[in-house]
Short mmCIF file of C-alpha atoms and ligand atoms in Angstrom, two decimals:
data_model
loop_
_atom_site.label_atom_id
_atom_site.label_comp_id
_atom_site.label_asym_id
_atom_site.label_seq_id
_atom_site.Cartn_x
_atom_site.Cartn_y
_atom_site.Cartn_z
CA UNK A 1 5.84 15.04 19.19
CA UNK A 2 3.35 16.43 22.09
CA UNK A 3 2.10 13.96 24.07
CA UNK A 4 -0.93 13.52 26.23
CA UNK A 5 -0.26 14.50 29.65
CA UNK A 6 -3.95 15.17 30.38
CA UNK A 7 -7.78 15.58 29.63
CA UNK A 8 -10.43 16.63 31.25
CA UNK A 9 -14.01 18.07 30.95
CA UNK A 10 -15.59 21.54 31.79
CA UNK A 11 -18.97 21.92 32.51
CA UNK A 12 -20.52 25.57 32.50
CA UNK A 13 -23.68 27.06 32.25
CA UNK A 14 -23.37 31.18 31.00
CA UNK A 15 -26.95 31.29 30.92
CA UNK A 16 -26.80 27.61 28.91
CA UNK A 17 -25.31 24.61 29.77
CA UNK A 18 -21.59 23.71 28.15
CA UNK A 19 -19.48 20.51 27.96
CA UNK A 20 -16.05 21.26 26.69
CA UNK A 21 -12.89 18.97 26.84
CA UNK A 22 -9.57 20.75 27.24
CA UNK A 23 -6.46 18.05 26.09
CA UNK A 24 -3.37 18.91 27.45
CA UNK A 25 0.10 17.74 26.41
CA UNK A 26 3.70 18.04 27.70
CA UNK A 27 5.11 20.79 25.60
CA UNK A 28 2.21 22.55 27.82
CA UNK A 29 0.01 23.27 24.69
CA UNK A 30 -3.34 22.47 25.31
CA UNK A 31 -6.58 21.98 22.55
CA UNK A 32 -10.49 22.63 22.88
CA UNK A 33 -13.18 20.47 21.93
CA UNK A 34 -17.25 20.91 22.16
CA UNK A 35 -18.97 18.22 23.51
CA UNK A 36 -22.18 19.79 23.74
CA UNK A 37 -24.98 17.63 23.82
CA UNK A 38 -28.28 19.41 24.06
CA UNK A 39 -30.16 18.10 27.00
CA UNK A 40 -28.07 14.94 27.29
CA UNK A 41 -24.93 17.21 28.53
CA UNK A 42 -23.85 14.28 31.31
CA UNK A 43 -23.64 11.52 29.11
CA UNK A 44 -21.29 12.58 26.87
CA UNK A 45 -19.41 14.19 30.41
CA UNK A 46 -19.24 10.65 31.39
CA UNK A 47 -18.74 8.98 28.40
CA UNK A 48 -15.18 11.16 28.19
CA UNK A 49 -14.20 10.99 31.53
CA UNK A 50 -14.80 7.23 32.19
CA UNK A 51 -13.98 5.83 28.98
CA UNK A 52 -12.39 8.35 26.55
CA UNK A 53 -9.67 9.79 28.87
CA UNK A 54 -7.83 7.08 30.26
CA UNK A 55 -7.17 5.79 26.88
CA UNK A 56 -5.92 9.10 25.71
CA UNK A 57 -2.35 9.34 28.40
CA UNK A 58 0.39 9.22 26.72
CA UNK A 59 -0.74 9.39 23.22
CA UNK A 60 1.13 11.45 20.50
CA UNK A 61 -1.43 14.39 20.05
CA UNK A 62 -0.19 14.76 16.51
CA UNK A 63 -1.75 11.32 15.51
CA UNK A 64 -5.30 12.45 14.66
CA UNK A 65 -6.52 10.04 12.32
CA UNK A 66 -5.15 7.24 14.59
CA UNK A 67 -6.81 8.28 17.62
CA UNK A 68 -9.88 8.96 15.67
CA UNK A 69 -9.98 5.28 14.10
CA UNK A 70 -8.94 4.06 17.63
CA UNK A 71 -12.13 5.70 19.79
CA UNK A 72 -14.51 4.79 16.72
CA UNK A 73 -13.26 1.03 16.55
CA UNK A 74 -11.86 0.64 19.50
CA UNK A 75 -15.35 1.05 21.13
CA UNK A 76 -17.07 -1.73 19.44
CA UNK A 77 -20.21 0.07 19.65
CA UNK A 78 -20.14 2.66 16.64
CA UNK A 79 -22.26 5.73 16.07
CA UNK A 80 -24.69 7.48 18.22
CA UNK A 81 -25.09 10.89 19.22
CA UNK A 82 -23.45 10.80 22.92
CA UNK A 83 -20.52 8.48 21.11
CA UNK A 84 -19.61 10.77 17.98
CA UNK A 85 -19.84 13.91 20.11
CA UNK A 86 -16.91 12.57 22.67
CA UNK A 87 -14.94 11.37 19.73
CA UNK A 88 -15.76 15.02 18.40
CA UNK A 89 -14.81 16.98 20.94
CA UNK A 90 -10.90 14.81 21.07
CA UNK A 91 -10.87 15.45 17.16
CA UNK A 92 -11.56 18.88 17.63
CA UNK A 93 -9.02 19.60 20.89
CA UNK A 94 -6.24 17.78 18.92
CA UNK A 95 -6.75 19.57 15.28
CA UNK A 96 -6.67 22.98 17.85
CA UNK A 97 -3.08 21.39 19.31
CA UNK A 98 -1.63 20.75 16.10
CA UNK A 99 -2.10 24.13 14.65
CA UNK A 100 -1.09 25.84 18.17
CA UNK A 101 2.17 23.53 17.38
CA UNK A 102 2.30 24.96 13.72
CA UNK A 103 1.86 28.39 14.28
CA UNK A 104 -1.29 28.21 11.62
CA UNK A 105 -4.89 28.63 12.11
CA UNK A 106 -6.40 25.34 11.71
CA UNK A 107 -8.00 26.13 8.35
CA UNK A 108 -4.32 26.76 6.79
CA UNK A 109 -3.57 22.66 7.89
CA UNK A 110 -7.28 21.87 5.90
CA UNK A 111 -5.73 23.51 2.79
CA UNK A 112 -5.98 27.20 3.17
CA UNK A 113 -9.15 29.47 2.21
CA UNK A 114 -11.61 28.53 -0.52
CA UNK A 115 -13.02 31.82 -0.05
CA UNK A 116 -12.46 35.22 1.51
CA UNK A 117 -15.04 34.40 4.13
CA UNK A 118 -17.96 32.55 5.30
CA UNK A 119 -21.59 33.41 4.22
CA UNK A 120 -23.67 33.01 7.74
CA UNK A 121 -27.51 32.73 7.80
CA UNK A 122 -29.26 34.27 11.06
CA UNK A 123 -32.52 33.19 12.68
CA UNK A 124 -35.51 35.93 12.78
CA UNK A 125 -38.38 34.89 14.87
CA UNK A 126 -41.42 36.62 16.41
CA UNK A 127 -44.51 35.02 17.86
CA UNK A 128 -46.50 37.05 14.71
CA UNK A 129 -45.87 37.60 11.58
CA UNK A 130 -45.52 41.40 12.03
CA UNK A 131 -43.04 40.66 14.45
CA UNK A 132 -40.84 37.77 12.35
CA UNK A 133 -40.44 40.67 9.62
CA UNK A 134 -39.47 43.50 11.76
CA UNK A 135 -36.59 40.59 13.27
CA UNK A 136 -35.66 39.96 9.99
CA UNK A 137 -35.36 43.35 9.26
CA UNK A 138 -32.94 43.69 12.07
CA UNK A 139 -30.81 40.90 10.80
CA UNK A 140 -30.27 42.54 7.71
CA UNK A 141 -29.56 45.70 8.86
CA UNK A 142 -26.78 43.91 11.25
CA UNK A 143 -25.91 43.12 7.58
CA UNK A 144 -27.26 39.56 7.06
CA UNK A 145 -27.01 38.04 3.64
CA UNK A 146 -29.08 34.95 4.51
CA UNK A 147 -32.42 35.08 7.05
CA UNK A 148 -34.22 32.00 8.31
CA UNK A 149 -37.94 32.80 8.99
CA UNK A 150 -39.90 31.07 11.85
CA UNK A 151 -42.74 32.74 12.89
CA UNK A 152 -45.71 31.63 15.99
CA UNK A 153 -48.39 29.77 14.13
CA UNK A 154 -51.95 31.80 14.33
CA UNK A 155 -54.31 29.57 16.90
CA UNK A 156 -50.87 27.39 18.48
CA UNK A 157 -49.45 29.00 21.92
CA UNK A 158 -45.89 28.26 21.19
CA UNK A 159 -43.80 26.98 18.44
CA UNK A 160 -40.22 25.93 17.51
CA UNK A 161 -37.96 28.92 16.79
CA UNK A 162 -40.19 31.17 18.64
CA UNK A 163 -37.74 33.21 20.93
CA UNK A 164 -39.14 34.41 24.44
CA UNK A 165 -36.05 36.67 24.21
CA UNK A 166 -35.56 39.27 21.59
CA UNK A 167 -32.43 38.61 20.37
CA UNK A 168 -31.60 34.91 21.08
CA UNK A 169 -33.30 31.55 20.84
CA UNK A 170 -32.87 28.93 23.32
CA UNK A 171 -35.25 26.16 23.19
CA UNK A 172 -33.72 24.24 26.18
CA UNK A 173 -35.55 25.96 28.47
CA UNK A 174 -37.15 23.98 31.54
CA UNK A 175 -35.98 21.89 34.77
CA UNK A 176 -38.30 18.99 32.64
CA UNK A 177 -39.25 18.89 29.11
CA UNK A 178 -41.85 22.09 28.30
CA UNK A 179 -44.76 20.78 26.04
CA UNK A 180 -45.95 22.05 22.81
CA UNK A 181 -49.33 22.21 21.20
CA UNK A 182 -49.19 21.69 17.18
CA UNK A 183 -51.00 21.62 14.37
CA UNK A 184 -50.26 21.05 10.84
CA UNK A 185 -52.63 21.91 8.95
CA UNK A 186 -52.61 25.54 10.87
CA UNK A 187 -48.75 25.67 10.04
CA UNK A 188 -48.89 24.76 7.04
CA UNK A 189 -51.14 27.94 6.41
CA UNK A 190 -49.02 30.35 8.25
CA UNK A 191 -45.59 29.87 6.01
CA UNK A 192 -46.53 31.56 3.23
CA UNK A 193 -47.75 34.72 4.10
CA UNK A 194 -44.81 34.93 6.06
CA UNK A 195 -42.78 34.47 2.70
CA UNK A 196 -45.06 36.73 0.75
CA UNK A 197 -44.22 39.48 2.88
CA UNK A 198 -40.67 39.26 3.67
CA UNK A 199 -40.29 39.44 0.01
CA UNK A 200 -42.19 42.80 -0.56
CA UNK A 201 -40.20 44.15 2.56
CA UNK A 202 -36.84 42.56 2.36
CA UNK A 203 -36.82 42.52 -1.56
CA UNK A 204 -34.71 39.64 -3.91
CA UNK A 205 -31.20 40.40 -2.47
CA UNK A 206 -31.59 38.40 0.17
CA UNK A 207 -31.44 34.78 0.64
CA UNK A 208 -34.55 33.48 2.92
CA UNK A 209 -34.43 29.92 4.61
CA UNK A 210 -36.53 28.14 6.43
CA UNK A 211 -36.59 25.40 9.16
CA UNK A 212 -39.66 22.67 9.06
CA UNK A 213 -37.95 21.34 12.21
CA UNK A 214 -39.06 17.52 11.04
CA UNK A 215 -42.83 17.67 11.67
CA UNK A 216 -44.01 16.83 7.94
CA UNK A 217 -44.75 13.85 6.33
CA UNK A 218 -43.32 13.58 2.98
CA UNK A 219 -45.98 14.24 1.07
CA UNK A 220 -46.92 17.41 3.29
CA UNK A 221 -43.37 18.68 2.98
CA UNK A 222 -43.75 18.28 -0.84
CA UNK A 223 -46.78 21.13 -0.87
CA UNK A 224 -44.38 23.19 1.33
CA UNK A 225 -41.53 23.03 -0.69
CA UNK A 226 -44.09 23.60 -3.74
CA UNK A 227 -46.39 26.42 -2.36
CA UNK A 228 -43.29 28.29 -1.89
CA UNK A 229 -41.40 28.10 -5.13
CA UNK A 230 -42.59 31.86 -6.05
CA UNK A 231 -40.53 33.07 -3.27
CA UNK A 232 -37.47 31.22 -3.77
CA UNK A 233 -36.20 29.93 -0.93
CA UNK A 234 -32.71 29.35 0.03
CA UNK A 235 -34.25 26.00 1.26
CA UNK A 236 -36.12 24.50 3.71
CA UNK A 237 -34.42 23.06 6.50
CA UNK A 238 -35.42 19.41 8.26
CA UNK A 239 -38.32 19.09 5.98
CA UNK A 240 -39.91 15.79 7.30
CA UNK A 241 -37.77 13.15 10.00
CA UNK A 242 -34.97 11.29 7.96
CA UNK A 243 -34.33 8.10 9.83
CA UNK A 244 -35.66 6.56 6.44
CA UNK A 245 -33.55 8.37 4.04
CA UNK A 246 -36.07 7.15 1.38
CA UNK A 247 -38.97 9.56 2.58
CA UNK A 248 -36.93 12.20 0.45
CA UNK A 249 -37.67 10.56 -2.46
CA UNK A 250 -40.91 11.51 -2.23
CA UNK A 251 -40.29 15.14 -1.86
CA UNK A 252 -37.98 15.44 -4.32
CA UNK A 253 -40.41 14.30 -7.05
CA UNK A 254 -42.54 17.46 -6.61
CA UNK A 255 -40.62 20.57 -5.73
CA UNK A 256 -37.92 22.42 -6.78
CA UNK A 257 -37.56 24.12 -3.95
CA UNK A 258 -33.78 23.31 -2.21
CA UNK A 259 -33.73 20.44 0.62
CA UNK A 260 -31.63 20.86 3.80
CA UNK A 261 -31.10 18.03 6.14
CA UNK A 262 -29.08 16.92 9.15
CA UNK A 263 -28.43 18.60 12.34
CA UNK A 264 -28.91 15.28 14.37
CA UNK A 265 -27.33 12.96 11.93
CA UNK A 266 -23.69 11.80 13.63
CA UNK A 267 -22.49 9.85 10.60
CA UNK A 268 -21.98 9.75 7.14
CA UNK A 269 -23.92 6.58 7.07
CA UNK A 270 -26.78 9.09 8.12
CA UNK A 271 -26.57 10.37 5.15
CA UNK A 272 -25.38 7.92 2.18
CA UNK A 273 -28.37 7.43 0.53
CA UNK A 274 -29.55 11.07 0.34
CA UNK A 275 -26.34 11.96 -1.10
CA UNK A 276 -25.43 8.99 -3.21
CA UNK A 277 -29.30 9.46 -4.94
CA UNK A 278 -28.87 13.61 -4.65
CA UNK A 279 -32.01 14.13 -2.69
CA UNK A 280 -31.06 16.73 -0.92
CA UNK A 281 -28.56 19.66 -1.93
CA UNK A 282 -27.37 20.98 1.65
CA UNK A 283 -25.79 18.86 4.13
CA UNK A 284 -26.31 20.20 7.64
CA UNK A 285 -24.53 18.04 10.27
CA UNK A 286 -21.52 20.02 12.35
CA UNK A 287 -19.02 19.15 14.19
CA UNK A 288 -19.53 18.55 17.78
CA UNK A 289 -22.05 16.10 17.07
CA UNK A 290 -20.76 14.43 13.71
CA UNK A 291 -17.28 12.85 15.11
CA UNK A 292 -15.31 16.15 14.52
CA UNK A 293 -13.18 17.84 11.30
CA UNK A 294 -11.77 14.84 10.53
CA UNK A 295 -15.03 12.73 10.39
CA UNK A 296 -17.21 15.48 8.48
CA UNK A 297 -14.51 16.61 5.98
CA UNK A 298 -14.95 12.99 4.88
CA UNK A 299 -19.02 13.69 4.98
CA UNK A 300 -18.07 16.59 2.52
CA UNK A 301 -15.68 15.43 0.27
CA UNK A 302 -18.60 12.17 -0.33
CA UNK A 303 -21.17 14.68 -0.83
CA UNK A 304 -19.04 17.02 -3.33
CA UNK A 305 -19.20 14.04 -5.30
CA UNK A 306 -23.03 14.17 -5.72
CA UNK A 307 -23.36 18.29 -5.76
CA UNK A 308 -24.33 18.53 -2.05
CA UNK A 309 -23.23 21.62 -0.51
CA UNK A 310 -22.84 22.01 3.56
CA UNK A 311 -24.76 24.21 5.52
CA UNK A 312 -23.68 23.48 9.08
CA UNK A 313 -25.73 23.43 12.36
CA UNK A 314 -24.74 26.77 14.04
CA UNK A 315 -27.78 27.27 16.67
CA UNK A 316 -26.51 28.31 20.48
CA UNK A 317 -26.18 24.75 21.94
CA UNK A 318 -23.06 24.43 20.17
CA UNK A 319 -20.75 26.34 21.97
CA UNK A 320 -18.30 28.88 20.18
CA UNK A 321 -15.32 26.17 20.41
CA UNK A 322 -17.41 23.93 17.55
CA UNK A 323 -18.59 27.61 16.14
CA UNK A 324 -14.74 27.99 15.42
CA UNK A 325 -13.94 24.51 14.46
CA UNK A 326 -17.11 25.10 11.86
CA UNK A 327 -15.58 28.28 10.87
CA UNK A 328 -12.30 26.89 9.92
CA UNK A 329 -14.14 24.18 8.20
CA UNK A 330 -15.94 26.00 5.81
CA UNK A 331 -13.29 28.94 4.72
CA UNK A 332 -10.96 25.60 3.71
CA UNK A 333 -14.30 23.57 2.02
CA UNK A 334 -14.57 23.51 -1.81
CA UNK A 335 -18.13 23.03 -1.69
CA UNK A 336 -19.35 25.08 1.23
CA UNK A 337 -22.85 26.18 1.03
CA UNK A 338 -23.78 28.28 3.97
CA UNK A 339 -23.71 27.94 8.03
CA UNK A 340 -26.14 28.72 10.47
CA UNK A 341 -24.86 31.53 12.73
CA UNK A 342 -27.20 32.34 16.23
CA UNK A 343 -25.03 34.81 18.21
CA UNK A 344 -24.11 33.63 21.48
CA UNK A 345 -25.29 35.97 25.07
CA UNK A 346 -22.31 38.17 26.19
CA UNK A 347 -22.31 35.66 29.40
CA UNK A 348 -21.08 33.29 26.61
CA UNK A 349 -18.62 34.87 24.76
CA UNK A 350 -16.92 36.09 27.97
CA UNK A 351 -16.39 32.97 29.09
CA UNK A 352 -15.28 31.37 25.50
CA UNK A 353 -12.88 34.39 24.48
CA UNK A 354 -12.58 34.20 20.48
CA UNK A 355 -10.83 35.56 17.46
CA UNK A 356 -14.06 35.19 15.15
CA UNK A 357 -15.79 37.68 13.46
CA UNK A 358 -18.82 39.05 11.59
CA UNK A 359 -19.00 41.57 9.68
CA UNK A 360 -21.58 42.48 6.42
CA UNK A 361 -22.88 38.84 6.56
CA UNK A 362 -20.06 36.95 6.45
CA UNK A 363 -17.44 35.40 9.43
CA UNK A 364 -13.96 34.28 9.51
CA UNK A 365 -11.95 32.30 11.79
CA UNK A 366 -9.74 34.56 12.51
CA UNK A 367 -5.72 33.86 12.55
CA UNK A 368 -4.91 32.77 15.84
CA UNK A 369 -2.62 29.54 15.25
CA UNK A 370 -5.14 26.61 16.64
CA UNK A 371 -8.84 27.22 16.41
CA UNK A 372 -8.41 30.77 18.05
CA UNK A 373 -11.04 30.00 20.43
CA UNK A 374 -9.96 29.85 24.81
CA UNK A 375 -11.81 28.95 27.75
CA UNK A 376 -11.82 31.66 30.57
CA UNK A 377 -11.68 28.80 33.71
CA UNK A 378 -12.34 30.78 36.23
CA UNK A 379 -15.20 32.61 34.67
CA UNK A 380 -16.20 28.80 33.77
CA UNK A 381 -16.25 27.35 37.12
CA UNK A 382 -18.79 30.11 38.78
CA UNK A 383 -21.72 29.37 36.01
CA UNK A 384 -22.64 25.49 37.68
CA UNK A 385 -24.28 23.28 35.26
CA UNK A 386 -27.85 23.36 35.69
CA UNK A 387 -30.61 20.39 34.40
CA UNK A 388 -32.20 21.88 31.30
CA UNK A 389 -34.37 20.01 28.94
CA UNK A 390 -35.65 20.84 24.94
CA UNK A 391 -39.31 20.91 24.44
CA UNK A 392 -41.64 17.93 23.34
CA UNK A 393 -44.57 18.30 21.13
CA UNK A 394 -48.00 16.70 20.82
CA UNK A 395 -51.05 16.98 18.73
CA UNK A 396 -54.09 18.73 19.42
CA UNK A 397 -55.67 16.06 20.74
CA UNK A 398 -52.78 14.85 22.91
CA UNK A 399 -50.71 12.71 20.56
CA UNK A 400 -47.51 12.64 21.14
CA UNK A 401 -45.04 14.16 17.95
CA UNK A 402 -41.92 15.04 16.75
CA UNK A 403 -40.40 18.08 18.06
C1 GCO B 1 -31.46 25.00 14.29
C2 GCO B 1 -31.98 23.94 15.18
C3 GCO B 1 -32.01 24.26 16.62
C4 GCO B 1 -32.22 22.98 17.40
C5 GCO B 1 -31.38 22.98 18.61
C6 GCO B 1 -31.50 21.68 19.37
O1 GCO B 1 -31.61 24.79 13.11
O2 GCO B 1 -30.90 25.97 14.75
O3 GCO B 1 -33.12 23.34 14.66
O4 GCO B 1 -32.85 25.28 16.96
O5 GCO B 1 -33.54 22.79 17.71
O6 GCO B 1 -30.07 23.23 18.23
O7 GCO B 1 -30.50 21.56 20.31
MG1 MG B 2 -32.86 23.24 12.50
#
């Protein structure tokens, strides 16, 4: 059995900050985990090295499940974003040991592929409309099955999923917290043009998402998800906040139009009642932040009981250790849906060498035994972690809002 020799945590910022836990064990194999916390990077740092690490010597690296039950029990104090994310980023590092022990890719220890490879959606953005269509129409000439629209809203300075960059998205993107202007009712008028046109310029062949990035109500969601029916969406993503599960009742009732939900959610108990009453059809929490392949395998198995699908988190704050994990998740997954896929800067990728790949849409894991993903430490050390905060929104007349 390996054991535990060591742990530790790597902080790096290629151009965006990175928290990654490297496990080490006495047969000198080490494992990777994410622990990537958007804008709350130090906590979960801390939470690992003070409290996660010292009770991790010594362990058998092989006994996943056990150490998973022990750091979610153990703790007293269950759930929670900064919580799940440490146990995450153990869960992932030791599934990564135990197929580097194997000699299998970690997807062959899930069960093997489901499927010859993983459909990937990409995110096209532009501050206009014009320019959200000629980004899509870059993403599917890179060969994009699947395109998530988010375009500026006409009479708002800046929006969610409005790039200042032309080819990648980072909303963490100020020393403190950048603020937003927003409107609804000027939103709400801007989607479906942009839908109306991708269609005549994209045509049916291609799947088109979109991501309400929780600033509905229920009830305004509803005449989203309603209004854009004719265009058939993929779905739409985050539709209204889901703290009260219930609110997707509402939705539901009205539209036909496929639900998405759950790139902050850390917990199955997030999601039970969405699932168990089939409000939604695409589960979208990941890895890093949902307690790791062990904790959202059980998230998926629950909801391919109730015909949810997954549709995992993918944007650049999750660094390509969980982008592997992920991958390796959904090539084993009966009921995969989709997974978000935002390339990562070159910065990135040098310092997080990987056997991934995209090609004509789809990605695959790759057959590296473990997740196939490294960490280049020496690249690592010379990016230093700097403060970097996500946005916050308010309301034309100064209200604060959801984000
Ligand atoms: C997405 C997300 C992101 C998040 C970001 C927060 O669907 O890709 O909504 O853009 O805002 O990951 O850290
Ligand atoms: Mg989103």
């Amino acid at each position: 059995m390996p054991k535990i020799t060591g742990a530790r945590v790597i902080l790096t910022s290629p151009g965006r900050n990175f928290v990654t836990l490297k496990i080490e064990t006495d047969e000198g194999i080490y494992g990777l985990g994410d622990a990537t916390l958007n804008g709350r990077e130090l906590a979960v740092a801390s939470y690992l090295t003070d409290h996660v690490v010292p009770c991790l010597i010594g362990r058998d690296a092989h006994r996943i499940e056990d150490i998973w039950q022990f750091l979610y029990k153990g703790a007293y104090w269950r759930r929670g974003p900064v919580t799940m994310s440490a146990i995450a980023a153990v869960d992932t590092a030791l599934w990564d040991i135990k197929g580097k022990v194997a000699g299998l890719p970690v997807y062959q220890l899930l069960g093997g592929a489901s499927r010859d490879g993983v459909l990937v959606y990409s995110h096209a953005n532009g501050a206009t409309l014009e320019e959200t269509i000629e980004s899509a129409q870059r993403s599917a000439e890179k060969g994009y099955k699947a395109i998530r629209l988010q375009s500026g809203v006409p009479g708002l300075a800046s929006t969610y999923g409005v790039s200042k960059h032309r080819d990648f998205y980072e909303p963490a993107d100020a020393d403190l917290p950048t603020e937003n202007v927003w409107s609804t009712s000027k939103y709400l008028r801007s989607v479906v043009p942009v839908f109306e046109r991708a269609r005549e310029v994209l045509g049916w062949d291609v799947h088109l998402l979109h991501d309400v990035h929780h600033r509905l109500t229920p009830i305004e969601a509803a005449r989203l998800g309603k209004d854009l029916e004719p265009y058939r969406p993929f779905w739409i993503e985050d539709a209204t906040p889901a703290e009260n599960q219930a609110n997707f009742r509402l939705i539901r009732q009205h539209t036909t139009t496929p639900l998405a939900v759950g790139e902050i959610f850390n917990s199955v108990w997030d999601a039970k009642q969405l699932i168990e009453e089939q409000l939604i059809d695409y589960i979208r929490a990941t890895v890093v932040h949902a307690g790791g392949i062990t904790h959202l395998r059980r998230l998926a198995s629950f909801a391919a009981m109730h015909n949810v699908r997954t549709g995992c988190h993918g944007a650049t704050d999750l660094s390509p250790v969980c982008m592997a994990a992920a991958l390796h998740f959904d090539l084993s997954l009966p009921n995969f849906g989709i997974q978000e896929h935002m390339p990562h800067t070159a910065e990135t990728d040098a310092v997080f060498p990987h056997a991934y790949t995209f090609d004509q849409g789809m990605m695959h894991p790759g057959d590296l035994p473990g997740l196939g993903v490294d960490i280049d430490e020496e690249l690592a050390a010379k990016y230093e972690y700097k403060r970097a905060f996500l946005p916050v929104n308010r309301l034309e007349d100064g209200t604060m809002f959801d984000w």
